[in-house]
Coordinates of C-alpha atoms in Angstrom, one line a residue:
X1 CA 7.0 -30.8 7.4
X2 CA 3.3 -30.0 7.3
X3 CA 1.9 -29.0 4.0
X4 CA -0.4 -26.1 3.1
X5 CA -3.7 -27.9 3.7
X6 CA -2.7 -29.1 7.2
X7 CA -1.3 -25.7 8.2
X8 CA -4.4 -23.8 6.9
X9 CA -6.7 -26.2 8.6
X10 CA -4.8 -25.8 11.9
X11 CA -5.2 -22.0 11.7
X12 CA -9.0 -22.4 11.4
X13 CA -9.6 -25.3 13.7
X14 CA -7.1 -24.4 16.5
X15 CA -6.9 -20.7 16.2
X16 CA -5.6 -20.2 19.7
X17 CA -2.9 -22.7 19.5
X18 CA -1.8 -21.8 16.0
X19 CA -1.3 -18.1 16.6
X20 CA 0.2 -18.5 20.1
X21 CA 2.8 -20.7 18.5
X22 CA 3.4 -18.2 15.8
X23 CA 3.8 -15.4 18.4
X24 CA 6.3 -17.4 20.4
X25 CA 9.1 -16.6 17.9
X26 CA 9.0 -12.9 19.1
X27 CA 10.5 -11.5 22.3
X28 CA 7.6 -10.5 24.6
X29 CA 8.1 -8.3 27.7
X30 CA 4.9 -10.0 28.9
X31 CA 4.1 -13.2 27.0
X32 CA 0.5 -13.5 25.9
X33 CA -1.6 -16.4 27.4
X34 CA -4.6 -15.7 25.1
X35 CA -4.5 -15.3 21.4
X36 CA -7.8 -13.7 20.7
X37 CA -10.2 -11.4 22.6
X38 CA -13.6 -11.8 20.9
X39 CA -15.7 -10.1 23.6
X40 CA -16.7 -7.1 21.4
X41 CA -17.2 -8.1 17.8
X42 CA -16.4 -6.8 15.2
X43 CA -13.7 -5.2 17.3
X44 CA -11.4 -8.2 17.8
X45 CA -8.1 -7.9 19.6
X46 CA -5.0 -10.2 19.3
X47 CA -2.8 -11.2 22.2
X48 CA -4.7 -8.8 24.6
X49 CA -2.6 -9.7 27.7
X50 CA 0.8 -9.5 25.9
X51 CA 3.3 -6.6 25.9
X52 CA 6.3 -6.1 23.5
X53 CA 8.2 -3.5 21.6
X54 CA 8.2 -4.0 17.8
X55 CA 11.5 -2.1 17.2
X56 CA 13.3 -4.3 19.8
X57 CA 12.0 -7.3 17.9
X58 CA 13.2 -5.9 14.5
X59 CA 16.7 -4.8 15.7
X60 CA 17.9 -5.3 19.3
X61 CA 16.8 -8.9 19.4
X62 CA 19.1 -9.9 16.5
X63 CA 22.0 -7.8 18.0
X64 CA 21.6 -9.5 21.4
X65 CA 21.6 -12.9 19.7
X66 CA 25.0 -12.2 18.3
X67 CA 24.0 -11.2 14.8
X68 CA 24.7 -7.5 14.9
X69 CA 27.2 -7.7 12.0
X70 CA 24.6 -9.2 9.6
X71 CA 23.4 -6.7 7.0
X72 CA 20.0 -5.3 7.8
X73 CA 19.4 -2.7 5.2
X74 CA 20.9 -1.7 1.9
X75 CA 20.0 1.7 0.3
X76 CA 20.4 1.6 -3.4
X77 CA 19.8 5.0 -5.1
X78 CA 20.5 5.2 -8.9
X79 CA 18.9 8.6 -8.9
X80 CA 21.7 10.0 -6.7
X81 CA 24.4 7.5 -7.6
X82 CA 24.8 6.4 -4.0
X83 CA 24.7 3.1 -2.0
X84 CA 24.7 2.7 1.7
X85 CA 24.7 -0.5 3.8
X86 CA 23.7 -0.9 7.5
X87 CA 24.3 -3.8 9.8
X88 CA 21.8 -4.7 12.5
X89 CA 24.1 -2.9 15.0
X90 CA 24.4 0.2 12.8
X91 CA 20.7 0.4 12.3
X92 CA 19.8 -0.1 15.9
X93 CA 22.2 2.7 16.9
X94 CA 20.8 5.1 14.3
X95 CA 17.2 4.3 15.3
X96 CA 18.0 4.6 19.1
X97 CA 19.6 8.0 18.4
X98 CA 16.7 9.3 16.3
X99 CA 14.3 8.0 18.9
X100 CA 16.2 10.3 21.3
X101 CA 15.7 13.2 18.9
X102 CA 12.0 12.6 18.8
X103 CA 11.9 12.2 22.6
X104 CA 13.7 15.6 22.9
X105 CA 10.8 17.1 20.9
X106 CA 8.3 15.7 23.4
X107 CA 7.3 12.5 21.6
X108 CA 6.3 9.7 23.9
X109 CA 4.1 6.6 24.0
X110 CA 0.8 7.0 22.1
X111 CA 1.9 10.3 20.4
X112 CA 1.6 10.6 16.7
X113 CA 4.4 11.4 14.2
X114 CA 3.7 12.1 10.6
X115 CA 6.5 11.0 8.3
X116 CA 6.7 12.7 4.8
X117 CA 9.9 11.2 3.3
X118 CA 11.4 10.0 0.1
X119 CA 13.0 6.6 -0.3
X120 CA 16.0 7.1 2.0
X121 CA 17.1 5.0 4.9
X122 CA 16.1 7.8 7.3
X123 CA 12.4 7.0 6.4
X124 CA 12.8 3.5 7.9
X125 CA 14.9 4.9 10.8
X126 CA 12.0 7.4 11.6
X127 CA 9.4 4.6 11.5
X128 CA 11.4 2.3 13.7
X129 CA 12.3 5.2 16.1
X130 CA 8.6 5.9 16.6
X131 CA 8.0 2.2 17.3
X132 CA 10.9 2.3 19.8
X133 CA 9.2 5.0 21.8
X134 CA 5.7 3.5 21.6
X135 CA 4.7 6.4 19.4
X136 CA 2.4 5.9 16.4
X137 CA 3.7 6.8 13.0
X138 CA 1.7 7.8 10.0
X139 CA 3.7 7.8 6.8
X140 CA 2.4 10.0 3.9
X141 CA 3.7 9.2 0.4
X142 CA 6.1 11.9 -0.7
X143 CA 4.2 12.5 -3.9
X144 CA 1.1 13.8 -2.2
X145 CA 0.2 17.5 -2.6
X146 CA 0.0 19.9 0.4
X147 CA -3.8 19.7 0.6
X148 CA -3.7 15.9 1.0
X149 CA -0.9 16.1 3.5
X150 CA -2.9 18.7 5.5
X151 CA -6.0 16.4 5.7
X152 CA -3.8 13.6 7.2
X153 CA -2.1 16.0 9.6
X154 CA -5.5 17.2 10.8
X155 CA -6.8 13.6 11.3
X156 CA -3.7 12.2 13.0
X157 CA -2.9 15.2 15.1
X158 CA 0.9 14.6 15.2
X159 CA 3.2 16.2 17.8
X160 CA 6.0 16.2 15.2
X161 CA 6.3 15.9 11.4
X162 CA 9.5 14.3 10.1
X163 CA 10.4 15.2 6.5
X164 CA 13.3 15.9 4.1
X165 CA 14.3 18.9 2.0
X166 CA 13.5 17.0 -1.2
X167 CA 12.7 13.8 -3.0
X168 CA 13.9 12.8 -6.5
X169 CA 11.4 11.5 -9.1
X170 CA 13.5 10.2 -12.0
X171 CA 15.5 13.2 -13.0
X172 CA 13.3 15.8 -11.2
X173 CA 14.1 17.1 -7.8
X174 CA 10.9 17.8 -5.9
X175 CA 11.3 20.1 -2.9
X176 CA 9.2 18.8 0.0
X177 CA 9.7 21.7 2.4
X178 CA 7.4 24.2 0.6
X179 CA 4.8 21.5 0.3
X180 CA 5.1 20.7 4.0
X181 CA 5.0 24.4 5.0
X182 CA 1.8 24.9 2.9
X183 CA 0.2 21.8 4.4
X184 CA 0.9 23.0 8.0
X185 CA -0.5 26.4 7.0
X186 CA -3.7 24.7 5.7
X187 CA -4.0 22.3 8.7
X188 CA -6.0 23.3 11.7
X189 CA -4.0 21.1 14.1
X190 CA -0.4 22.3 13.9
X191 CA 2.5 20.1 14.9
X192 CA 4.9 21.4 17.7
X193 CA 8.0 20.8 15.5
X194 CA 9.2 19.4 12.2
X195 CA 12.5 17.5 11.9
X196 CA 14.1 18.1 8.5
X197 CA 16.6 15.8 6.8
X198 CA 18.7 18.1 4.6
X199 CA 19.7 16.5 1.2
X200 CA 22.3 18.1 -1.0
X201 CA 20.1 18.1 -4.1
X202 CA 18.0 20.9 -2.5
X203 CA 18.7 22.4 0.9
X204 CA 15.6 23.7 2.6
X205 CA 15.3 27.1 4.3
X206 CA 14.5 26.5 8.0
X207 CA 11.8 28.2 10.0
X208 CA 11.0 28.7 13.7
X209 CA 9.6 25.2 14.3
X210 CA 12.1 23.4 12.1
X211 CA 14.8 21.1 13.6
X212 CA 17.8 20.0 11.6
X213 CA 18.0 16.2 11.6
X214 CA 21.8 15.9 11.6
X215 CA 22.3 18.6 14.2
X216 CA 19.7 17.2 16.6
X217 CA 21.1 13.6 16.2
X218 CA 24.6 14.8 17.0
X219 CA 23.6 15.8 20.6
X220 CA 20.7 13.3 21.3
X221 CA 20.9 10.6 23.9
X222 CA 19.9 7.1 22.5
X223 CA 16.5 5.9 23.7
X224 CA 15.7 2.4 24.9
X225 CA 12.7 0.4 23.6
X226 CA 9.4 1.2 25.5
X227 CA 7.1 -1.9 25.9
X228 CA 3.6 -1.4 24.8
X229 CA 0.4 -3.5 24.9
X230 CA 0.0 -5.9 21.9
X231 CA -3.2 -4.1 21.1
X232 CA -1.6 -0.6 21.1
X233 CA -1.4 1.0 17.6
X234 CA 2.0 0.8 15.8
X235 CA 0.9 3.0 13.0
X236 CA -1.9 4.7 11.1
X237 CA -1.8 4.5 7.3
X238 CA -4.3 6.5 5.3
X239 CA -6.1 4.9 2.3
X240 CA -8.5 6.6 -0.1
X241 CA -12.1 6.5 0.9
X242 CA -14.9 6.7 -1.7
X243 CA -16.2 9.9 0.0
X244 CA -12.9 11.6 -0.6
X245 CA -12.1 11.7 3.2
X246 CA -9.2 9.3 3.7
X247 CA -9.5 6.4 6.1
X248 CA -6.9 6.0 8.8
X249 CA -6.2 2.2 8.9
X250 CA -4.9 1.3 12.3
X251 CA -2.3 -1.4 12.7
X252 CA -1.8 -3.0 16.1
X253 CA 1.6 -4.0 17.5
X254 CA 1.6 -7.7 18.6
X255 CA -0.8 -9.1 16.0
X256 CA 1.0 -7.4 13.1
X257 CA 4.5 -8.4 14.3
X258 CA 3.3 -12.0 14.6
X259 CA 1.7 -12.2 11.2
X260 CA 4.7 -10.6 9.5
X261 CA 7.1 -12.9 11.3
X262 CA 5.1 -15.9 10.1
X263 CA 4.8 -14.6 6.5
X264 CA 8.5 -14.1 5.8
X265 CA 9.7 -17.7 5.9
X266 CA 6.4 -19.3 5.0
X267 CA 5.1 -17.1 2.1
X268 CA 8.2 -15.4 0.8
X269 CA 10.7 -18.2 1.7
X270 CA 13.1 -15.6 3.1
X271 CA 14.8 -16.2 6.5
X272 CA 17.7 -14.8 8.5
X273 CA 20.7 -13.8 6.5
X274 CA 18.7 -14.0 3.2
X275 CA 17.8 -10.9 1.0
X276 CA 14.4 -9.6 -0.2
X277 CA 14.1 -6.7 -2.6
X278 CA 10.7 -5.1 -2.3
X279 CA 10.4 -2.4 -5.0
X280 CA 7.7 -0.2 -3.5
X281 CA 7.5 2.9 -1.4
X282 CA 7.5 3.4 2.3
X283 CA 4.3 5.5 1.9
X284 CA 2.3 2.4 0.9
X285 CA 1.4 -0.7 3.0
X286 CA 3.8 -2.9 1.0
X287 CA 6.7 -0.6 2.0
X288 CA 5.6 -0.7 5.7
X289 CA 5.3 -4.5 5.8
X290 CA 7.9 -5.8 3.4
X291 CA 10.6 -3.1 3.0
X292 CA 10.7 -2.3 6.7
X293 CA 9.1 -4.5 9.3
X294 CA 8.8 -8.1 8.1
X295 CA 12.4 -8.4 6.7
X296 CA 13.9 -7.0 9.9
X297 CA 11.6 -9.1 12.2
X298 CA 13.0 -12.1 10.2
X299 CA 16.6 -11.1 10.6
X300 CA 16.9 -10.8 6.8
X301 CA 18.4 -8.1 4.6
X302 CA 16.1 -5.6 3.0
X303 CA 16.9 -3.5 -0.1
X304 CA 15.4 0.0 0.0
X305 CA 15.6 1.3 -3.6
X306 CA 15.3 5.0 -4.7
X307 CA 14.6 4.8 -8.4
X308 CA 12.3 3.5 -11.0
X309 CA 12.1 0.1 -12.8
X310 CA 13.0 1.9 -16.0
X311 CA 14.6 5.2 -16.8
X312 CA 17.0 5.4 -13.8
X313 CA 18.8 4.9 -16.1
X314 CA 17.5 1.8 -17.9
X315 CA 15.2 -1.3 -17.6
X316 CA 18.1 -3.4 -16.2
X317 CA 18.2 -1.9 -12.7
X318 CA 16.1 -4.6 -10.9
X319 CA 18.6 -7.2 -12.3
X320 CA 21.6 -5.1 -11.2
X321 CA 20.1 -4.9 -7.6
X322 CA 19.5 -8.7 -7.6
X323 CA 23.1 -9.4 -8.7
X324 CA 24.8 -7.0 -6.3
X325 CA 22.8 -8.1 -3.3
X326 CA 22.3 -11.8 -4.1
X327 CA 18.5 -11.2 -3.8
X328 CA 16.4 -14.4 -3.2
X329 CA 12.9 -12.9 -3.6
X330 CA 11.8 -9.8 -5.4
X331 CA 8.4 -8.3 -4.6
X332 CA 6.9 -5.5 -6.7
X333 CA 3.8 -4.4 -8.6
X334 CA 2.7 -5.8 -12.0
X335 CA 3.0 -2.2 -13.2
X336 CA 6.8 -2.3 -12.8
X337 CA 7.0 -5.4 -14.9
X338 CA 4.8 -4.0 -17.6
X339 CA 7.1 -1.0 -17.7
X340 CA 10.2 -3.2 -18.0
X341 CA 8.5 -5.3 -20.7
X342 CA 7.6 -2.2 -22.7
X343 CA 11.2 -0.9 -22.6
X344 CA 12.9 -4.3 -23.0
X345 CA 10.4 -6.7 -24.6
X346 CA 13.0 -9.3 -25.3
X347 CA 14.4 -9.2 -21.8
X348 CA 17.9 -8.5 -23.1
X349 CA 19.0 -6.7 -19.9
X350 CA 18.6 -9.9 -17.8
X351 CA 21.4 -11.5 -19.7
X352 CA 23.8 -8.7 -18.6
X353 CA 23.5 -9.7 -15.0
X354 CA 24.0 -12.8 -12.8
X355 CA 20.5 -13.3 -11.4
X356 CA 21.1 -16.9 -10.3
X357 CA 20.3 -16.0 -6.7
X358 CA 16.8 -15.1 -7.6
X359 CA 14.3 -17.9 -6.7
X360 CA 10.9 -16.1 -6.7
X361 CA 9.2 -13.1 -8.1
X362 CA 6.2 -11.9 -6.1
X363 CA 3.7 -9.5 -7.6
X364 CA 0.8 -7.6 -5.9
X365 CA -0.9 -4.3 -5.9
X366 CA -3.3 -4.8 -8.7
X367 CA -4.5 -7.7 -10.8
X368 CA -1.7 -9.6 -12.5
X369 CA -2.8 -10.1 -16.1
X370 CA -1.9 -13.5 -17.5
X371 CA 0.2 -12.0 -20.3
X372 CA 2.5 -10.2 -17.9
X373 CA 2.7 -13.3 -15.8
X374 CA 3.7 -15.4 -18.7
X375 CA 6.3 -12.9 -20.0
X376 CA 8.0 -12.7 -16.5
X377 CA 7.8 -16.5 -16.0
X378 CA 9.3 -17.2 -19.4
X379 CA 12.0 -14.6 -19.0
X380 CA 13.2 -15.6 -15.5
X381 CA 12.4 -19.3 -15.4
X382 CA 11.4 -19.1 -11.8
X383 CA 8.0 -19.2 -10.0
X384 CA 6.1 -15.9 -10.6
X385 CA 3.7 -15.6 -7.7
X386 CA 0.7 -13.4 -7.8
X387 CA -0.7 -12.6 -4.4
X388 CA -3.5 -10.4 -3.1
X389 CA -3.9 -8.2 -0.1
X390 CA -4.9 -4.7 0.9
X391 CA -3.8 -1.7 3.1
X392 CA -6.5 -2.9 5.5
X393 CA -5.1 -6.5 5.8
X394 CA -1.4 -5.6 6.3
X395 CA -0.2 -8.9 4.8
X396 CA -1.4 -11.4 2.1
X397 CA -5.0 -12.7 2.1
X398 CA -4.2 -15.1 -0.7
X399 CA -0.8 -16.3 -1.9
X400 CA 1.2 -19.3 -2.9
X401 CA 3.2 -20.2 0.2
X402 CA 6.6 -20.7 -1.3
X403 CA 8.2 -21.6 2.1
X404 CA 5.7 -24.3 2.8
X405 CA 5.0 -25.8 -0.6
X406 CA 4.5 -24.3 -4.1
X407 CA 0.9 -25.0 -5.1
X408 CA 0.0 -25.2 -8.8
X409 CA 0.0 -21.7 -10.4
X410 CA -3.2 -20.7 -12.2
X411 CA -2.6 -17.4 -14.2
X412 CA -5.1 -14.8 -13.1
X413 CA -5.3 -16.2 -9.6
X414 CA -3.4 -15.2 -6.4
X415 CA -3.8 -18.9 -5.4
X416 CA -5.2 -19.9 -2.0
X417 CA -6.1 -18.2 1.2
X418 CA -3.4 -17.9 3.8
X419 CA -3.8 -19.0 7.5
X420 CA -6.7 -17.3 9.3
X421 CA -8.2 -16.0 6.1
X422 CA -11.6 -17.7 5.6
X423 CA -12.3 -16.3 2.2
X424 CA -15.8 -16.7 0.7
X425 CA -17.7 -15.2 -2.3
X426 CA -21.2 -14.0 -1.6
X427 CA -24.0 -13.1 -3.9
X428 CA -26.2 -10.0 -3.4
X429 CA -28.4 -11.9 -0.9
X430 CA -25.4 -12.9 1.2
X431 CA -25.5 -16.5 0.1
X432 CA -22.3 -18.3 -1.0
X433 CA -21.9 -18.1 -4.8
X434 CA -21.3 -21.2 -6.8
X435 CA -17.7 -22.0 -7.9
X436 CA -16.8 -19.8 -10.9
X437 CA -19.6 -17.3 -10.3
X438 CA -18.5 -13.8 -9.5
X439 CA -19.7 -12.0 -6.4
X440 CA -18.4 -10.0 -3.5
X441 CA -15.2 -11.4 -2.0
X442 CA -15.4 -11.4 1.8
X443 CA -13.5 -12.8 4.7
X444 CA -15.2 -14.4 7.7
X445 CA -14.6 -12.7 11.0
X446 CA -12.5 -12.7 13.1
X447 CA -9.8 -11.6 10.7
X448 CA -6.3 -13.0 11.5
X449 CA -3.5 -11.1 13.3
X450 CA -2.1 -8.2 11.3
X451 CA -5.4 -7.1 9.9
X452 CA -6.7 -3.7 11.0
X453 CA -8.7 -3.7 14.3
X454 CA -10.5 -0.4 13.4
X455 CA -10.1 3.0 11.7
X456 CA -8.3 5.9 13.5
X457 CA -10.9 7.7 15.7
X458 CA -13.7 6.3 13.6
X459 CA -15.2 3.0 14.8
X460 CA -18.5 3.8 13.2
X461 CA -17.0 4.2 9.7
X462 CA -15.0 0.9 10.3
X463 CA -18.3 -0.9 10.8
X464 CA -20.2 0.9 8.1
X465 CA -17.5 0.6 5.4
X466 CA -16.3 -2.9 6.0
X467 CA -18.5 -5.0 8.4
X468 CA -22.1 -3.9 7.8
X469 CA -22.8 -5.3 4.3
X470 CA -22.7 -9.0 5.3
X471 CA -23.0 -9.7 9.0
X472 CA -20.0 -11.6 10.3
X473 CA -17.9 -10.9 7.3
X474 CA -15.3 -8.3 6.2
X475 CA -16.2 -6.8 2.9
X476 CA -12.9 -6.6 0.9
X477 CA -14.5 -4.2 -1.8
X478 CA -13.1 -6.6 -4.4
X479 CA -15.3 -8.7 -6.7
X480 CA -14.4 -12.1 -8.1
X481 CA -14.9 -15.8 -7.6
X482 CA -13.5 -19.1 -6.1
X483 CA -13.0 -22.0 -8.5
X484 CA -13.7 -25.6 -7.6
X485 CA -10.2 -26.0 -6.2
X486 CA -10.6 -23.1 -3.8
X487 CA -8.4 -20.8 -5.8
X488 CA -9.3 -17.1 -5.5
X489 CA -9.8 -15.0 -8.6
X490 CA -10.0 -11.2 -8.0
X491 CA -11.6 -9.4 -10.9
X492 CA -11.5 -5.8 -9.7
X493 CA -12.9 -3.2 -7.3
X494 CA -16.6 -3.1 -6.5
X495 CA -16.5 0.5 -5.5
X496 CA -15.2 3.7 -7.1
X497 CA -11.7 3.5 -5.8
X498 CA -9.3 3.0 -8.7
X499 CA -5.9 1.3 -8.7
X500 CA -3.3 3.3 -10.6
X501 CA 0.1 1.4 -10.7
X502 CA -0.7 -0.2 -7.3
X503 CA -1.8 3.1 -5.7
X504 CA -5.4 3.1 -4.6
X505 CA -6.9 6.5 -5.4
X506 CA -10.4 7.8 -4.9
X507 CA -12.3 8.9 -8.0
X508 CA -14.5 10.9 -5.7
X509 CA -11.5 13.0 -4.6
X510 CA -10.6 13.7 -8.2
X511 CA -14.2 14.6 -9.0
X512 CA -14.2 17.0 -6.1
X513 CA -11.3 18.9 -7.7
X514 CA -12.8 18.9 -11.3
X515 CA -16.1 20.2 -9.9
X516 CA -14.4 23.1 -8.3
X517 CA -13.5 24.7 -11.6
X518 CA -15.8 27.7 -12.3
X519 CA -16.8 26.4 -15.8
X520 CA -17.7 22.9 -14.7
X521 CA -21.3 22.0 -13.9
X522 CA -20.8 18.3 -13.1
X523 CA -18.3 15.6 -13.7
X524 CA -17.4 12.0 -13.4
X525 CA -14.0 10.2 -13.1
X526 CA -13.8 6.5 -13.9
X527 CA -10.9 4.1 -13.9
X528 CA -10.3 2.5 -17.3
X529 CA -8.1 -0.5 -18.0
X530 CA -4.5 0.3 -19.0
X531 CA -1.9 -2.1 -20.1
X532 CA 0.9 -0.3 -18.1
X533 CA -0.7 0.9 -14.9
X534 CA -3.6 -1.5 -14.4
X535 CA -6.0 1.4 -14.4
X536 CA -5.8 5.1 -15.3
X537 CA -8.4 7.8 -14.5
X538 CA -10.5 9.4 -17.3
X539 CA -12.5 12.5 -16.5
X540 CA -15.7 13.7 -18.1
X541 CA -17.0 17.2 -17.5
X542 CA -20.3 18.9 -18.4
X543 CA -19.9 22.7 -18.7
X544 CA -22.2 25.2 -17.0
X545 CA -24.7 26.8 -19.3
X546 CA -23.6 30.2 -20.6
X547 CA -19.9 29.2 -20.8
X548 CA -18.6 30.2 -24.2
X549 CA -16.8 27.0 -25.3
X550 CA -16.5 28.1 -28.9
X551 CA -13.5 30.4 -28.4
X552 CA -10.4 29.1 -30.2
X553 CA -8.4 26.7 -28.1
X554 CA -11.0 26.7 -25.2
X555 CA -11.2 22.9 -24.8
X556 CA -7.4 22.5 -24.8
X557 CA -7.0 25.3 -22.2
X558 CA -9.7 23.8 -20.0
X559 CA -8.2 20.3 -20.1
X560 CA -4.8 21.7 -19.2
X561 CA -6.3 23.6 -16.2
X562 CA -8.2 20.6 -14.9
X563 CA -5.3 18.3 -15.2
X564 CA -3.1 20.8 -13.4
X565 CA -5.7 21.3 -10.6
X566 CA -5.8 17.5 -9.9
X567 CA -2.0 17.4 -9.9
X568 CA -1.8 20.3 -7.4
X569 CA -4.5 19.0 -5.1
X570 CA -4.1 15.2 -5.3
X571 CA -0.6 14.8 -6.6
X572 CA 1.2 13.6 -9.7
X573 CA 0.5 10.0 -8.6
X574 CA -3.1 10.5 -9.7
X575 CA -2.0 10.3 -13.4
X576 CA -5.1 12.1 -14.6
X577 CA -4.2 13.3 -18.1
X578 CA -7.4 12.7 -20.1
X579 CA -10.5 15.0 -19.5
X580 CA -13.3 15.1 -22.1
X581 CA -15.9 17.8 -22.4
X582 CA -19.3 16.1 -22.9
X583 CA -22.9 17.5 -23.3
X584 CA -24.3 15.3 -20.5
X585 CA -23.6 12.3 -18.2
X586 CA -25.7 9.2 -18.1
X587 CA -27.7 8.9 -14.9
X588 CA -30.3 6.8 -13.2
X589 CA -33.7 8.3 -12.6
X590 CA -32.6 8.9 -9.0
X591 CA -29.7 11.0 -10.3
X592 CA -26.8 8.6 -9.7
X593 CA -24.2 8.8 -12.4
X594 CA -23.7 5.4 -14.1
X595 CA -20.0 5.1 -13.6
X596 CA -19.9 1.3 -13.8
X597 CA -21.6 1.4 -17.1
X598 CA -19.3 4.1 -18.4
X599 CA -16.3 2.1 -17.2
X600 CA -17.5 -1.1 -19.0
X601 CA -18.0 0.7 -22.3
X602 CA -14.6 2.4 -22.0
X603 CA -13.0 -1.0 -21.4
X604 CA -14.6 -2.4 -24.6
X605 CA -17.3 -4.5 -23.0
X606 CA -20.7 -4.9 -24.6
X607 CA -22.3 -3.1 -21.7
X608 CA -26.1 -3.4 -21.5
X609 CA -28.1 -0.2 -20.9
X610 CA -29.4 -0.3 -17.3
X611 CA -33.1 -0.4 -16.8
X612 CA -32.8 2.5 -14.3
X613 CA -31.4 4.9 -16.9
X614 CA -33.1 8.3 -17.2
X615 CA -32.2 9.1 -20.8
X616 CA -30.6 6.4 -22.9
X617 CA -29.7 8.8 -25.7
X618 CA -27.1 10.4 -23.4
X619 CA -25.2 7.0 -23.3
X620 CA -25.5 6.7 -27.1
X621 CA -23.8 10.2 -27.5
X622 CA -21.1 9.3 -25.0
X623 CA -20.3 5.9 -26.4
X624 CA -17.8 7.0 -29.1
X625 CA -16.0 9.3 -26.6
X626 CA -15.7 6.5 -24.1
X627 CA -14.4 4.1 -26.7
X628 CA -11.7 6.6 -27.9
X629 CA -8.2 5.1 -27.4

């Protein structure tokens, strides 16, 4: 069997042959004869003459091959004390029926459907039902506030919104319907209908455009898969932009299905009949790729978990899930393992379960610090694999390909680039940096299948945000270096998007909220290193002159108001709990706030005073506030 070097070289030297072979594992209604259309760079298109249906490939294909009785999806919900299991036949039937529900609401090929759901099987059913009809889904994380949901509804212009009466966060029931109603009220582009899944923990009051999921499904006629062009969008997934306006990452159908089908056996070493437990959320790219689409394309079993790594009820839940489902690979964020380590530092819970089926632990979502890597590796005695990718890329840029060969692990590195990813590090002039020297991490165009072909209705922003900095390269927005062995080391973001527990959030969006307070003149939000969450936001506000801040309890009251405003407008996921009132913010002479310098000081670095600073004394005053634990 070919090793990593040979496979990677083939993907670069024989791009057409490599990816057409990878695509051949799928069922195509019209088989592609060309892998890549490069006639309009940087808008590359994969398998341009091919047609397929992704839902058929994820479900019907396996049923038709005689594997309908194999387990497709297991829903494990410690927060409700329930478990449900679906065979491939069961899931295909549920999806076909719900596709009929959506079709009855006027949804067809190319229409958009926004999905605002908790971690229930119906979230995956709704996604696959859209794919079945050739419609485009846009999943919004259930923790987002009404304003954020409204922005996404306006941008996507959905015909229908699919939601649930509530979600459950730990022990708290969060009613979704009032948030959804408020979002639709705020949105300029109103959906024709909403389909609501009623959950017993909180039953929603229904309005004129609301359709009850169960009642509609009881009378719907199942829908057959609709073939679409490989280049047609499968979904739009919004990621924070530095301007505060979210970017709608477009995912194509054929390229994405091909990349995911390749990645399951080769990166995660999970094949048909084997089980992967991806502890993420369907609202994030990891949930799209490795809870829903990739495992089902591979004919594997996927575990959809509604709970936390700790507290629902304890730090042993991941091990329980592994034991009960004979999980081969676990994929989650380093944050989850930092939480488990904090609650169970000796790893006592592992001994209570049979985790002998577990062969790999994959971690991604933020930088895996060497200490957490070592703790997990010592505890489990299996390969702990850091890997690196982004919403934009859809699947790993760099990883350790467990299904091909396990390369040497270097703590702090997500290992080597995967097929089609020509990863380089460039200095400010656009020249390749020497090994070990940090610079901008880029990928040479064209990007491989699965990566985003553009942004939703915004080709110009796609070019300006990602393709314009270095001609012929995709700017990842991450900084770091390559070592002499070609290992990638990702050191952090180069922009002002921060990474809180694997969730990318815009500091600009949080600043916008803080600045709207009547007492605030200006503000800055920075992401500071946090042992649990990777980064947490810290806010700094300067009060308007004339504001009487000497009143008893004023600072505390202001902080509470600001934290609540961010929670209401961005969502609890933002985790902004620390806001300091300061006399001034450090700026350059041109007026730019020195966020990078502030971040460095807050993280304990001996940060030099930039030559462009307007008033160095401002930084001196701020230093003790930034350094406060």
